[in-house]
CSV table of C-alpha atoms in Angstrom, one decimal:
chain,number,residue,atom,x,y,z
A,1,UNK,CA,46.2,100.2,89.2
A,2,UNK,CA,47.0,99.3,85.7
A,3,UNK,CA,44.2,96.8,84.8
A,4,UNK,CA,41.7,99.7,84.4
A,5,UNK,CA,43.8,101.5,81.9
A,6,UNK,CA,45.8,99.0,79.8
A,7,UNK,CA,46.1,95.2,79.4
A,8,UNK,CA,47.9,93.8,82.4
A,9,UNK,CA,50.1,91.5,80.3
A,10,UNK,CA,51.1,94.2,77.8
A,11,UNK,CA,54.8,94.3,77.3
A,12,UNK,CA,56.3,97.7,76.2
A,13,UNK,CA,59.8,98.4,75.0
A,14,UNK,CA,62.2,101.3,74.6
A,15,UNK,CA,61.0,101.6,71.0
A,16,UNK,CA,57.5,102.2,72.3
A,17,UNK,CA,58.9,104.9,74.5
A,18,UNK,CA,60.7,106.5,71.6
A,19,UNK,CA,57.5,106.6,69.6
A,20,UNK,CA,55.2,107.7,72.4
A,21,UNK,CA,55.7,111.5,71.9
A,22,UNK,CA,56.6,111.8,75.6
A,23,UNK,CA,58.6,115.0,74.9
A,24,UNK,CA,55.5,116.6,73.4
A,25,UNK,CA,53.6,115.7,76.6
A,26,UNK,CA,56.3,117.5,78.6
A,27,UNK,CA,56.2,120.5,76.3
A,28,UNK,CA,52.4,120.7,76.8
A,29,UNK,CA,52.7,120.5,80.6
A,30,UNK,CA,51.9,123.6,82.6
A,31,UNK,CA,54.2,125.4,85.0
A,32,UNK,CA,53.3,123.6,88.2
A,33,UNK,CA,56.1,121.1,88.3
A,34,UNK,CA,55.3,117.4,88.7
A,35,UNK,CA,51.6,118.0,89.0
A,36,UNK,CA,51.6,119.5,85.5
A,37,UNK,CA,53.7,116.5,84.2
A,38,UNK,CA,51.2,114.1,85.7
A,39,UNK,CA,48.3,116.0,84.1
A,40,UNK,CA,49.9,116.2,80.7
A,41,UNK,CA,51.1,112.5,80.6
A,42,UNK,CA,47.7,111.2,81.8
A,43,UNK,CA,45.8,113.2,79.2
A,44,UNK,CA,48.1,112.0,76.5
A,45,UNK,CA,47.7,108.4,77.8
A,46,UNK,CA,43.9,108.6,77.7
A,47,UNK,CA,44.0,109.9,74.1
A,48,UNK,CA,46.4,107.1,73.1
A,49,UNK,CA,44.1,104.5,74.5
A,50,UNK,CA,41.0,106.0,72.9
A,51,UNK,CA,42.9,105.8,69.6
A,52,UNK,CA,43.6,102.1,70.1
A,53,UNK,CA,47.3,102.5,70.7
A,54,UNK,CA,47.7,100.5,73.9
A,55,UNK,CA,51.5,100.4,73.9
A,56,UNK,CA,51.8,104.2,73.7
A,57,UNK,CA,49.0,104.5,76.3
A,58,UNK,CA,50.9,102.3,78.7
A,59,UNK,CA,54.1,104.1,78.3
A,60,UNK,CA,52.4,107.4,79.1
A,61,UNK,CA,50.4,106.0,82.0
A,62,UNK,CA,53.6,104.7,83.6
A,63,UNK,CA,55.3,108.1,83.2
A,64,UNK,CA,52.1,109.8,84.6
A,65,UNK,CA,52.1,107.5,87.6
A,66,UNK,CA,55.8,108.1,88.2
A,67,UNK,CA,55.2,111.9,88.2
A,68,UNK,CA,52.0,111.8,90.3
A,69,UNK,CA,53.6,110.9,93.6
A,70,UNK,CA,54.2,113.5,96.3
A,71,UNK,CA,57.8,113.7,97.5
A,72,UNK,CA,58.5,113.8,101.2
A,73,UNK,CA,62.3,114.1,101.3
A,74,UNK,CA,62.5,113.8,105.1
A,75,UNK,CA,61.5,110.1,104.8
A,76,UNK,CA,64.3,107.7,103.9
A,77,UNK,CA,62.1,104.6,103.6
A,78,UNK,CA,58.9,106.1,102.0
A,79,UNK,CA,59.8,109.4,100.4
A,80,UNK,CA,57.0,109.1,97.8
A,81,UNK,CA,53.4,109.2,98.9
A,82,UNK,CA,50.2,109.0,96.8
A,83,UNK,CA,48.9,112.4,95.8
A,84,UNK,CA,45.3,111.2,96.2
A,85,UNK,CA,43.5,108.7,98.5
A,86,UNK,CA,39.7,108.5,98.1
A,87,UNK,CA,37.2,105.9,99.4
A,88,UNK,CA,40.0,103.3,100.1
A,89,UNK,CA,41.6,103.8,96.7
A,90,UNK,CA,44.8,105.7,96.0
A,91,UNK,CA,47.0,106.9,93.3
A,92,UNK,CA,50.4,105.3,92.5
A,93,UNK,CA,53.3,104.6,94.9
A,94,UNK,CA,56.7,103.0,94.0
A,95,UNK,CA,55.7,99.6,95.2
A,96,UNK,CA,53.0,99.5,92.5
A,97,UNK,CA,55.5,99.2,89.7
A,98,UNK,CA,56.0,95.6,88.6
A,99,UNK,CA,59.4,94.0,87.8
A,100,UNK,CA,58.4,94.4,84.1
A,101,UNK,CA,57.7,98.1,84.7
A,102,UNK,CA,61.1,98.6,86.4
A,103,UNK,CA,62.9,96.8,83.5
A,104,UNK,CA,61.2,99.2,81.2
A,105,UNK,CA,62.3,102.2,83.3
A,106,UNK,CA,65.9,100.8,83.3
A,107,UNK,CA,65.8,100.8,79.5
A,108,UNK,CA,64.5,104.3,79.0
A,109,UNK,CA,66.5,106.1,81.8
A,110,UNK,CA,69.6,106.7,79.6
A,111,UNK,CA,67.4,108.3,76.9
A,112,UNK,CA,65.7,110.9,79.2
A,113,UNK,CA,67.3,114.3,79.2
A,114,UNK,CA,64.5,116.1,81.1
A,115,UNK,CA,65.7,116.4,84.6
A,116,UNK,CA,62.3,116.3,86.2
A,117,UNK,CA,61.4,113.0,84.6
A,118,UNK,CA,64.9,111.5,84.9
A,119,UNK,CA,65.1,112.3,88.7
A,120,UNK,CA,61.8,110.6,89.3
A,121,UNK,CA,62.5,107.5,87.2
A,122,UNK,CA,66.0,107.1,88.7
A,123,UNK,CA,64.7,107.5,92.3
A,124,UNK,CA,62.0,104.9,91.7
A,125,UNK,CA,64.6,102.5,90.4
A,126,UNK,CA,66.8,103.2,93.4
A,127,UNK,CA,64.0,102.7,95.9
A,128,UNK,CA,62.3,99.5,94.6
A,129,UNK,CA,64.8,97.9,92.3
A,130,UNK,CA,66.3,94.7,93.6
A,131,UNK,CA,69.1,94.5,94.1
A,132,UNK,CA,69.6,98.2,94.8
A,133,UNK,CA,72.1,99.8,92.3
A,134,UNK,CA,73.9,102.9,93.5
A,135,UNK,CA,74.1,104.2,90.0
A,136,UNK,CA,70.4,105.0,90.1
A,137,UNK,CA,70.8,107.0,93.3
A,138,UNK,CA,73.6,108.9,91.8
A,139,UNK,CA,71.5,109.6,88.6
A,140,UNK,CA,68.7,110.8,90.9
A,141,UNK,CA,71.0,113.2,92.7
A,142,UNK,CA,72.5,114.5,89.5
A,143,UNK,CA,69.0,115.2,88.2
A,144,UNK,CA,67.6,116.7,91.3
A,145,UNK,CA,70.4,119.3,91.6
A,146,UNK,CA,69.5,120.6,88.1
A,147,UNK,CA,66.4,122.2,89.6
A,148,UNK,CA,67.0,125.9,89.6
A,149,UNK,CA,67.3,127.6,93.0
A,150,UNK,CA,65.4,130.8,92.1
A,151,UNK,CA,62.3,131.7,94.0
A,152,UNK,CA,59.8,130.5,91.4
A,153,UNK,CA,61.3,127.0,91.1
A,154,UNK,CA,61.8,126.6,94.8
A,155,UNK,CA,58.1,127.3,95.2
A,156,UNK,CA,57.3,124.4,92.8
A,157,UNK,CA,59.3,121.3,93.4
A,158,UNK,CA,62.8,122.8,93.9
A,159,UNK,CA,63.0,122.7,97.7
A,160,UNK,CA,61.9,119.0,97.8
A,161,UNK,CA,64.3,118.1,95.0
A,162,UNK,CA,67.4,119.6,96.6
A,163,UNK,CA,66.4,118.2,100.0
A,164,UNK,CA,66.1,114.7,98.5
A,165,UNK,CA,69.4,115.1,96.7
A,166,UNK,CA,71.1,116.1,100.0
A,167,UNK,CA,69.5,113.3,101.9
A,168,UNK,CA,70.6,110.7,99.3
A,169,UNK,CA,74.2,112.1,99.3
A,170,UNK,CA,74.3,112.0,103.1
A,171,UNK,CA,73.0,108.5,103.2
A,172,UNK,CA,75.4,107.1,100.6
A,173,UNK,CA,78.3,109.2,102.1
A,174,UNK,CA,81.6,108.6,100.2
A,175,UNK,CA,79.8,106.5,97.6
A,176,UNK,CA,78.6,109.8,96.0
A,177,UNK,CA,82.1,111.2,95.4
A,178,UNK,CA,82.1,115.0,95.7
A,179,UNK,CA,78.3,115.4,95.2
A,180,UNK,CA,77.6,116.5,98.7
A,181,UNK,CA,80.3,119.2,98.5
A,182,UNK,CA,78.9,120.3,95.2
A,183,UNK,CA,75.4,120.6,96.7
A,184,UNK,CA,76.7,122.7,99.6
A,185,UNK,CA,78.6,124.9,97.3
A,186,UNK,CA,75.7,125.4,94.9
A,187,UNK,CA,73.2,126.3,97.5
A,188,UNK,CA,75.7,128.5,99.5
A,189,UNK,CA,76.6,130.4,96.3
A,190,UNK,CA,72.9,131.1,95.6
A,191,UNK,CA,72.4,132.1,99.2
A,192,UNK,CA,75.3,134.6,99.0
A,193,UNK,CA,73.8,136.1,95.8
A,194,UNK,CA,70.2,136.4,97.3
A,195,UNK,CA,69.0,139.8,98.2
A,196,UNK,CA,66.2,140.9,100.4
A,197,UNK,CA,63.9,141.8,97.5
A,198,UNK,CA,63.4,138.0,97.2
A,199,UNK,CA,61.7,138.1,100.6
A,200,UNK,CA,61.9,134.5,101.9
A,201,UNK,CA,64.4,133.4,99.2
A,202,UNK,CA,67.4,133.5,101.4
A,203,UNK,CA,65.5,131.8,104.3
A,204,UNK,CA,64.5,128.9,102.0
A,205,UNK,CA,68.1,128.5,100.9
A,206,UNK,CA,69.3,128.6,104.5
A,207,UNK,CA,66.8,125.9,105.3
A,208,UNK,CA,68.3,123.7,102.5
A,209,UNK,CA,71.8,124.3,103.9
A,210,UNK,CA,70.7,123.2,107.4
A,211,UNK,CA,70.8,119.6,106.5
A,212,UNK,CA,74.1,119.9,104.5
A,213,UNK,CA,76.4,120.4,107.5
A,214,UNK,CA,78.3,123.5,106.6
A,215,UNK,CA,81.6,124.2,108.4
A,216,UNK,CA,81.6,126.9,111.1
A,217,UNK,CA,82.9,129.7,108.9
A,218,UNK,CA,80.2,129.5,106.3
A,219,UNK,CA,77.6,128.8,109.0
A,220,UNK,CA,78.5,132.1,110.6
A,221,UNK,CA,78.1,133.8,107.2
A,222,UNK,CA,74.6,132.3,106.9
A,223,UNK,CA,73.6,133.4,110.4
A,224,UNK,CA,74.9,136.9,109.9
A,225,UNK,CA,73.0,137.4,106.6
A,226,UNK,CA,69.8,136.1,108.0
A,227,UNK,CA,70.2,138.5,110.9
A,228,UNK,CA,70.7,141.4,108.6
A,229,UNK,CA,67.6,140.4,106.5
A,230,UNK,CA,65.6,140.1,109.8
A,231,UNK,CA,66.5,143.7,110.6
A,232,UNK,CA,65.6,144.8,107.1
A,233,UNK,CA,62.2,143.3,107.5
A,234,UNK,CA,61.8,144.8,111.0
A,235,UNK,CA,62.7,148.2,109.7
A,236,UNK,CA,60.0,147.7,107.0
A,237,UNK,CA,57.6,146.8,109.7
A,238,UNK,CA,57.0,143.4,108.1
A,239,UNK,CA,56.7,141.6,111.4
A,240,UNK,CA,56.0,138.1,110.2
A,241,UNK,CA,58.9,138.1,107.7
A,242,UNK,CA,61.2,139.6,110.4
A,243,UNK,CA,60.3,136.9,112.9
A,244,UNK,CA,61.0,134.1,110.4
A,245,UNK,CA,64.5,135.5,109.6
A,246,UNK,CA,65.3,136.1,113.3
A,247,UNK,CA,64.2,132.5,114.1
A,248,UNK,CA,66.4,131.2,111.2
A,249,UNK,CA,69.4,133.3,112.4
A,250,UNK,CA,69.0,132.0,115.9
A,251,UNK,CA,69.0,128.4,114.7
A,252,UNK,CA,72.3,129.0,112.8
A,253,UNK,CA,74.0,130.8,115.7
A,254,UNK,CA,73.0,128.0,118.0
A,255,UNK,CA,74.7,125.5,115.7
A,256,UNK,CA,78.0,127.3,116.2
A,257,UNK,CA,77.4,128.0,119.9
A,258,UNK,CA,77.3,131.8,119.7
A,259,UNK,CA,75.1,132.5,122.7
A,260,UNK,CA,75.7,136.3,122.8
A,261,UNK,CA,74.3,136.6,119.2
A,262,UNK,CA,71.4,134.3,120.1
A,263,UNK,CA,70.4,136.5,123.2
A,264,UNK,CA,70.7,139.7,121.1
A,265,UNK,CA,68.3,138.2,118.5
A,266,UNK,CA,65.8,137.1,121.1
A,267,UNK,CA,65.7,140.7,122.4
A,268,UNK,CA,64.9,141.9,118.8
A,269,UNK,CA,62.1,139.4,118.6
A,270,UNK,CA,60.7,140.7,121.8
A,271,UNK,CA,60.8,144.2,120.4
A,272,UNK,CA,58.8,143.0,117.4
A,273,UNK,CA,56.0,141.6,119.6
A,274,UNK,CA,55.8,144.9,121.4
A,275,UNK,CA,55.8,146.9,118.1
A,276,UNK,CA,53.0,144.7,116.7
A,277,UNK,CA,51.0,145.0,119.9
A,278,UNK,CA,51.3,148.8,119.7
A,279,UNK,CA,50.2,148.7,116.1
A,280,UNK,CA,47.2,146.5,116.9
A,281,UNK,CA,46.2,148.8,119.8
A,282,UNK,CA,46.0,151.9,117.5
A,283,UNK,CA,45.0,152.5,113.9
A,284,UNK,CA,41.5,152.4,112.3
A,285,UNK,CA,40.4,149.2,114.0
A,286,UNK,CA,42.2,148.9,117.3
A,287,UNK,CA,41.9,145.8,119.4
A,288,UNK,CA,43.2,145.8,122.9
A,289,UNK,CA,42.5,142.0,123.2
A,290,UNK,CA,44.7,141.2,120.2
A,291,UNK,CA,47.3,143.7,121.4
A,292,UNK,CA,47.3,142.0,124.8
A,293,UNK,CA,48.0,138.7,123.2
A,294,UNK,CA,51.1,140.1,121.5
A,295,UNK,CA,52.2,141.8,124.7
């Protein structure tokens, strides 16, 4: 990985990090989350190497590699995957970072205020540092939960960030203090404030809450609101959106064993199939075949 871009034996320090203009690279990043960070850091790294500044180039390449990985929060053992695999070669994964790289990351972590970058560096240290240090998992959680829960940010890296924070808190249990409760409260508060104009916003928040083990009272509140939004979408003849909300509400009612509500929602879903079938059988381009499938 590194030999093509900087001398393999090059040692970099916290001072190199401080003078690398890493903040400027973040400011120049676009609005696509980690992919923008990777793009900006890698461009800055190439320019540094072209200018003969190998130390700066290595700093920025390591930050680019850290931000390049794809996060799969459902995996405990390998949550980070390469974003690119071509002809037997791939982009970075956590195991690629050497002990020297990890020592460098440990040195710069306290100086990073950007929560995107801090979450990624802390998580890498937690995953591959030996011995494992809980402080890095806690730092990763604290950084991940700084991702805003609005629609725009959830569409970027927000959903994965909050899922990862929740998974880490569940895995470490009491070792995280009150972090899991804070995660539940933050997402639930955002869920309560969500309105239907956000379309799938409340549904995404409910999906995040599904892994956080809410108590029955708040679980019932989640199910009830999803059911209401499902009906709103049904009234607006937005069949796809309505189905998604009904399915979400059913999952939550099943969690608290409210079978009467589950049966009622299944009836509503059946009515949607009928409504969509009738719509496909009429109109400017009717199709009895498509309608028959819905029936």
